[in-house]
Coordinates of N, CA and C in Angstrom, one line a residue:
M1 N -26.8 -34.0 14.0 CA -26.1 -33.6 12.7 C -25.7 -32.2 12.7
V2 N -26.6 -31.3 13.1 CA -26.3 -29.9 13.1 C -25.1 -29.6 14.1
K3 N -25.1 -30.3 15.2 CA -24.1 -30.1 16.2 C -22.7 -30.5 15.6
K4 N -22.7 -31.6 14.9 CA -21.4 -32.0 14.2 C -20.9 -31.0 13.2
V5 N -21.8 -30.4 12.5 CA -21.5 -29.4 11.5 C -20.9 -28.2 12.2
L6 N -21.6 -27.7 13.2 CA -21.1 -26.6 14.0 C -19.7 -26.8 14.6
I7 N -19.5 -28.0 15.2 CA -18.2 -28.4 15.7 C -17.2 -28.4 14.6
G8 N -17.5 -28.9 13.5 CA -16.6 -29.0 12.3 C -16.2 -27.6 11.9
L9 N -17.2 -26.7 11.8 CA -16.9 -25.3 11.4 C -16.1 -24.6 12.4
S10 N -16.3 -24.8 13.7 CA -15.6 -24.2 14.7 C -14.1 -24.7 14.7
V11 N -13.9 -25.9 14.5 CA -12.5 -26.5 14.4 C -11.8 -25.9 13.2
F12 N -12.6 -25.8 12.0 CA -12.0 -25.2 10.8 C -11.6 -23.8 11.0
L13 N -12.5 -23.0 11.7 CA -12.1 -21.6 11.9 C -10.9 -21.4 12.8
V14 N -10.9 -22.3 13.9 CA -9.7 -22.2 14.8 C -8.4 -22.5 14.0
L15 N -8.5 -23.6 13.2 CA -7.3 -23.9 12.4 C -6.9 -22.9 11.4
L16 N -7.9 -22.3 10.8 CA -7.6 -21.2 9.8 C -7.0 -20.0 10.5
I17 N -7.5 -19.6 11.7 CA -6.9 -18.5 12.4 C -5.5 -18.8 12.9
A18 N -5.4 -20.0 13.4 CA -4.0 -20.4 13.9 C -3.0 -20.4 12.7
G19 N -3.5 -21.0 11.6 CA -2.6 -21.1 10.4 C -2.2 -19.7 10.0
G20 N -3.2 -18.7 9.9 CA -2.9 -17.4 9.5 C -1.9 -16.7 10.5
Y21 N -2.1 -17.0 11.8 CA -1.2 -16.4 12.8 C 0.3 -17.0 12.6
L22 N 0.4 -18.3 12.4 CA 1.7 -18.9 12.3 C 2.3 -18.4 11.0
F23 N 1.5 -18.2 9.9 CA 2.1 -17.7 8.7 C 2.6 -16.3 8.8
S24 N 1.9 -15.5 9.6 CA 2.3 -14.1 9.8 C 3.6 -14.0 10.6
L25 N 3.9 -15.0 11.4 CA 5.1 -15.0 12.2 C 6.3 -15.3 11.3
T26 N 6.1 -16.0 10.1 CA 7.2 -16.3 9.2 C 7.5 -15.2 8.2
Q27 N 6.6 -14.2 8.2 CA 6.7 -13.1 7.2 C 7.5 -11.9 7.7
K28 N 8.2 -11.2 6.9 CA 8.9 -10.0 7.2 C 7.8 -8.9 7.6
P29 N 8.3 -7.9 8.3 CA 7.3 -6.8 8.6 C 6.8 -6.2 7.4
G30 N 5.6 -5.5 7.5 CA 4.9 -4.9 6.4 C 5.7 -3.9 5.6
H31 N 6.7 -3.3 6.2 CA 7.5 -2.3 5.6 C 9.0 -2.5 5.9
S32 N 9.8 -2.0 5.0 CA 11.3 -2.0 5.3 C 11.5 -0.9 6.3
R33 N 12.6 -1.0 7.0 CA 13.0 0.1 7.9 C 13.4 1.3 7.0
P34 N 13.0 2.5 7.4 CA 13.5 3.7 6.6 C 15.0 3.9 6.8
K35 N 15.6 4.4 5.8 CA 17.1 4.6 5.8 C 17.4 5.9 6.5
S36 N 16.4 6.8 6.7 CA 16.6 8.1 7.3 C 15.3 8.5 7.9
P37 N 15.3 9.5 8.8 CA 14.1 10.0 9.4 C 13.4 10.9 8.3
P38 N 12.2 11.2 8.5 CA 11.5 12.2 7.5 C 12.2 13.5 7.5
A39 N 12.3 14.1 6.4 CA 13.0 15.5 6.3 C 12.1 16.5 7.0
P40 N 12.7 17.5 7.6 CA 11.9 18.6 8.1 C 11.2 19.4 7.0
I41 N 10.1 20.0 7.4 CA 9.4 20.8 6.4 C 9.6 22.2 6.6
Q42 N 9.4 23.0 5.6 CA 9.4 24.5 5.8 C 8.0 24.9 6.2
K43 N 7.9 25.4 7.5 CA 6.5 25.7 8.0 C 5.9 26.8 7.3
T44 N 4.6 26.7 7.1 CA 3.9 27.7 6.3 C 3.0 28.6 7.3
G45 N 2.8 28.1 8.5 CA 1.9 28.7 9.4 C 0.5 28.2 9.3
D46 N 0.2 27.4 8.3 CA -1.1 26.7 8.1 C -1.0 25.3 8.7
P47 N -1.6 25.1 9.8 CA -1.4 23.8 10.5 C -1.9 22.6 9.7
V48 N -2.9 22.8 8.8 CA -3.3 21.6 8.0 C -2.3 21.4 6.9
L49 N -1.8 22.4 6.2 CA -0.8 22.2 5.1 C 0.5 21.6 5.7
D50 N 0.9 22.1 6.9 CA 2.1 21.6 7.5 C 1.9 20.2 7.9
A51 N 0.8 19.8 8.4 CA 0.5 18.4 8.7 C 0.6 17.5 7.4
I52 N 0.0 18.0 6.4 CA 0.1 17.2 5.1 C 1.5 17.0 4.7
R53 N 2.3 18.1 4.7 CA 3.7 18.0 4.3 C 4.5 17.1 5.2
R54 N 4.2 17.1 6.5 CA 4.9 16.1 7.4 C 4.5 14.7 7.0
G55 N 3.3 14.5 6.6 CA 2.8 13.2 6.2 C 3.5 12.7 4.9
V56 N 3.7 13.7 4.0 CA 4.3 13.3 2.7 C 5.8 12.9 3.0
E57 N 6.4 13.7 3.9 CA 7.8 13.3 4.2 C 7.9 11.9 4.8
Y58 N 6.9 11.6 5.6 CA 6.9 10.3 6.3 C 6.7 9.2 5.2
L59 N 5.8 9.5 4.2 CA 5.6 8.5 3.1 C 6.9 8.3 2.3
K60 N 7.6 9.4 2.0 CA 8.8 9.3 1.2 C 9.8 8.3 1.8
V61 N 10.0 8.4 3.1 CA 11.0 7.5 3.7 C 10.5 6.1 3.9
H62 N 9.2 5.9 3.8 CA 8.6 4.5 4.0 C 8.3 3.9 2.6
Q63 N 8.6 4.5 1.5 CA 8.4 3.9 0.2 C 9.4 2.8 0.1
E64 N 8.9 1.7 -0.4 CA 9.7 0.5 -0.7 C 10.6 0.7 -1.9
A65 N 11.7 0.0 -1.9 CA 12.7 0.1 -3.0 C 12.0 -0.1 -4.4
D66 N 11.0 -0.9 -4.4 CA 10.3 -1.2 -5.7 C 9.3 -0.1 -6.1
G67 N 9.2 0.9 -5.3 CA 8.3 2.0 -5.5 C 6.9 1.9 -4.9
H68 N 6.6 0.7 -4.4 CA 5.3 0.5 -3.7 C 5.3 1.1 -2.3
F69 N 4.1 1.3 -1.7 CA 4.0 1.7 -0.3 C 3.5 0.6 0.6
S70 N 3.8 -0.6 0.2 CA 3.5 -1.8 1.0 C 4.5 -2.9 0.6
K71 N 4.7 -3.8 1.5 CA 5.7 -4.8 1.3 C 5.3 -6.2 1.5
G72 N 4.3 -6.4 2.4 CA 3.9 -7.8 2.8 C 3.5 -8.7 1.7
A73 N 3.7 -10.0 1.9 CA 3.4 -11.0 0.9 C 1.9 -11.0 0.6
L74 N 1.1 -10.6 1.5 CA -0.3 -10.7 1.3 C -1.0 -9.3 1.0
D75 N -0.1 -8.3 0.7 CA -0.6 -6.9 0.5 C -1.1 -6.8 -1.0
P76 N -2.2 -6.1 -1.2 CA -2.6 -5.7 -2.6 C -1.8 -4.5 -2.9
K77 N -0.5 -4.7 -3.2 CA 0.4 -3.5 -3.4 C 0.0 -2.5 -4.4
P78 N -0.5 -2.8 -5.6 CA -0.9 -1.7 -6.5 C -2.1 -0.9 -5.9
A79 N -3.0 -1.6 -5.2 CA -4.1 -0.9 -4.6 C -3.7 0.1 -3.5
F80 N -2.8 -0.4 -2.6 CA -2.4 0.5 -1.5 C -1.6 1.7 -2.1
T81 N -0.7 1.4 -3.1 CA 0.1 2.4 -3.7 C -0.7 3.4 -4.4
A82 N -1.8 2.9 -5.1 CA -2.7 3.8 -5.8 C -3.4 4.8 -4.9
L83 N -3.7 4.3 -3.7 CA -4.4 5.2 -2.7 C -3.5 6.3 -2.3
V84 N -2.2 6.0 -2.1 CA -1.2 7.1 -1.8 C -1.0 8.0 -2.9
V85 N -0.9 7.5 -4.1 CA -0.6 8.3 -5.3 C -1.8 9.3 -5.5
D86 N -3.0 8.7 -5.4 CA -4.2 9.6 -5.5 C -4.2 10.7 -4.5
A87 N -3.9 10.4 -3.3 CA -3.9 11.4 -2.2 C -2.9 12.5 -2.5
L88 N -1.7 12.0 -2.9 CA -0.6 13.0 -3.2 C -1.0 13.9 -4.4
A89 N -1.6 13.3 -5.4 CA -2.0 14.1 -6.6 C -3.1 15.2 -6.3
R90 N -3.9 14.9 -5.2 CA -5.0 15.8 -4.9 C -4.7 16.7 -3.8
C91 N -3.5 16.5 -3.1 CA -3.2 17.4 -2.0 C -2.9 18.8 -2.5
P92 N -2.8 19.8 -1.6 CA -2.6 21.2 -2.0 C -1.3 21.3 -2.8
D93 N -0.3 20.6 -2.6 CA 1.0 20.7 -3.3 C 1.0 20.0 -4.7
R94 N -0.1 19.2 -5.0 CA -0.3 18.6 -6.3 C 1.0 17.9 -6.8
Y95 N 1.4 16.8 -6.1 CA 2.6 16.1 -6.5 C 2.3 15.5 -7.9
N96 N 3.4 15.3 -8.7 CA 3.3 14.8 -10.1 C 4.6 14.1 -10.4
E97 N 4.6 13.4 -11.5 CA 5.7 12.5 -11.9 C 6.9 13.4 -12.4
K98 N 6.7 14.5 -13.0 CA 7.8 15.3 -13.5 C 8.6 15.9 -12.4
E99 N 8.0 16.4 -11.4 CA 8.7 17.2 -10.4 C 9.1 16.4 -9.1
H100 N 8.6 15.2 -9.0 CA 8.7 14.4 -7.8 C 9.1 13.0 -8.1
P101 N 10.4 12.6 -8.0 CA 10.9 11.3 -8.4 C 10.2 10.2 -7.5
F102 N 9.9 10.4 -6.3 CA 9.3 9.3 -5.5 C 7.9 9.1 -6.0
F103 N 7.2 10.1 -6.5 CA 5.9 9.9 -7.0 C 5.9 9.1 -8.3
A104 N 6.9 9.5 -9.2 CA 7.1 8.7 -10.4 C 7.4 7.3 -10.2
R105 N 8.2 7.0 -9.2 CA 8.5 5.6 -8.8 C 7.3 4.8 -8.4
A106 N 6.4 5.5 -7.7 CA 5.1 4.9 -7.3 C 4.2 4.6 -8.5
V107 N 4.2 5.5 -9.4 CA 3.3 5.3 -10.6 C 3.9 4.1 -11.4
R108 N 5.2 4.1 -11.6 CA 5.8 3.0 -12.3 C 5.6 1.6 -11.6
A109 N 5.6 1.7 -10.3 CA 5.3 0.4 -9.5 C 3.9 -0.1 -9.8
I110 N 2.9 0.9 -9.8 CA 1.5 0.5 -10.1 C 1.4 -0.1 -11.4
L111 N 2.0 0.6 -12.4 CA 1.9 0.1 -13.8 C 2.6 -1.2 -14.0
S112 N 3.6 -1.5 -13.2 CA 4.3 -2.8 -13.3 C 3.4 -4.0 -13.0
C113 N 2.3 -3.7 -12.4 CA 1.3 -4.8 -12.0 C 0.2 -4.9 -13.0
R114 N 0.4 -4.3 -14.2 CA -0.6 -4.5 -15.3 C -0.7 -6.0 -15.7
Q115 N -1.9 -6.4 -15.9 CA -2.2 -7.8 -16.3 C -2.6 -7.8 -17.8
K116 N -2.6 -9.0 -18.4 CA -3.0 -9.1 -19.8 C -4.3 -8.5 -20.1
D117 N -5.3 -8.6 -19.2 CA -6.6 -8.1 -19.5 C -6.7 -6.6 -19.3
G118 N -5.6 -5.9 -19.0 CA -5.6 -4.5 -18.8 C -5.8 -4.0 -17.4
S119 N -6.1 -5.0 -16.5 CA -6.3 -4.6 -15.1 C -4.9 -4.4 -14.4
I120 N -5.0 -3.7 -13.3 CA -3.7 -3.5 -12.5 C -4.1 -4.1 -11.1
C121 N -3.5 -5.2 -10.8 CA -3.8 -5.9 -9.5 C -2.7 -6.9 -9.2
T122 N -2.9 -7.6 -8.1 CA -2.1 -8.7 -7.7 C -3.0 -9.9 -7.7
P123 N -3.0 -10.6 -8.9 CA -4.0 -11.7 -9.1 C -3.8 -12.9 -8.1
S124 N -2.7 -13.1 -7.6 CA -2.5 -14.2 -6.7 C -3.2 -14.1 -5.4
L125 N -3.7 -12.9 -5.1 CA -4.4 -12.7 -3.8 C -5.9 -13.1 -3.9
G126 N -6.4 -13.3 -5.1 CA -7.8 -13.7 -5.2 C -8.8 -12.6 -4.9
M127 N -8.3 -11.3 -4.9 CA -9.1 -10.2 -4.7 C -9.2 -9.3 -6.0
H128 N -9.2 -9.9 -7.1 CA -9.1 -9.2 -8.4 C -10.1 -8.1 -8.5
N129 N -11.4 -8.3 -8.1 CA -12.4 -7.3 -8.2 C -12.3 -6.2 -7.1
Y130 N -11.7 -6.6 -6.0 CA -11.6 -5.7 -4.9 C -10.5 -4.6 -5.1
C131 N -9.3 -5.1 -5.6 CA -8.2 -4.2 -5.6 C -7.8 -4.0 -7.1
C132 N -8.7 -4.1 -8.0 CA -8.3 -4.0 -9.4 C -8.5 -2.6 -9.9
L133 N -7.6 -2.1 -10.6 CA -7.7 -0.8 -11.3 C -7.7 -1.1 -12.8
L134 N -8.5 -0.5 -13.5 CA -8.5 -0.7 -15.0 C -7.7 0.4 -15.6
Y135 N -6.7 0.0 -16.4 CA -5.8 0.9 -17.1 C -6.5 1.3 -18.4
T136 N -6.6 2.6 -18.6 CA -7.2 3.1 -19.9 C -6.2 4.0 -20.6

């Protein structure tokens, strides 16, 4: 009996993995192709700050048209985008909605995922508690 259960579980796992792989082949890549290369930065002489600014320029060209920083069908978009927004708001240059249009688009994208219960998430993913932000 135990052997049959283990065989059944093994077959189920193999089918689940194969199904996920086949599904991934039908999906578009996780990001759209950028329309331009990242803009050059004005070097400050501080290698850390320069690296952060190069990273920000990379993020700008990889932001999706809808404002999110992820595109895949199975991505928790508001959660991924919120991580980027949080990092940008805390970095030395302190990005904000008033001065940085790409930042404002990201915030609008996050808020567009507000649910009736006040949460901000992608409920179809079944990870409501994992990637849920409560809007206050």
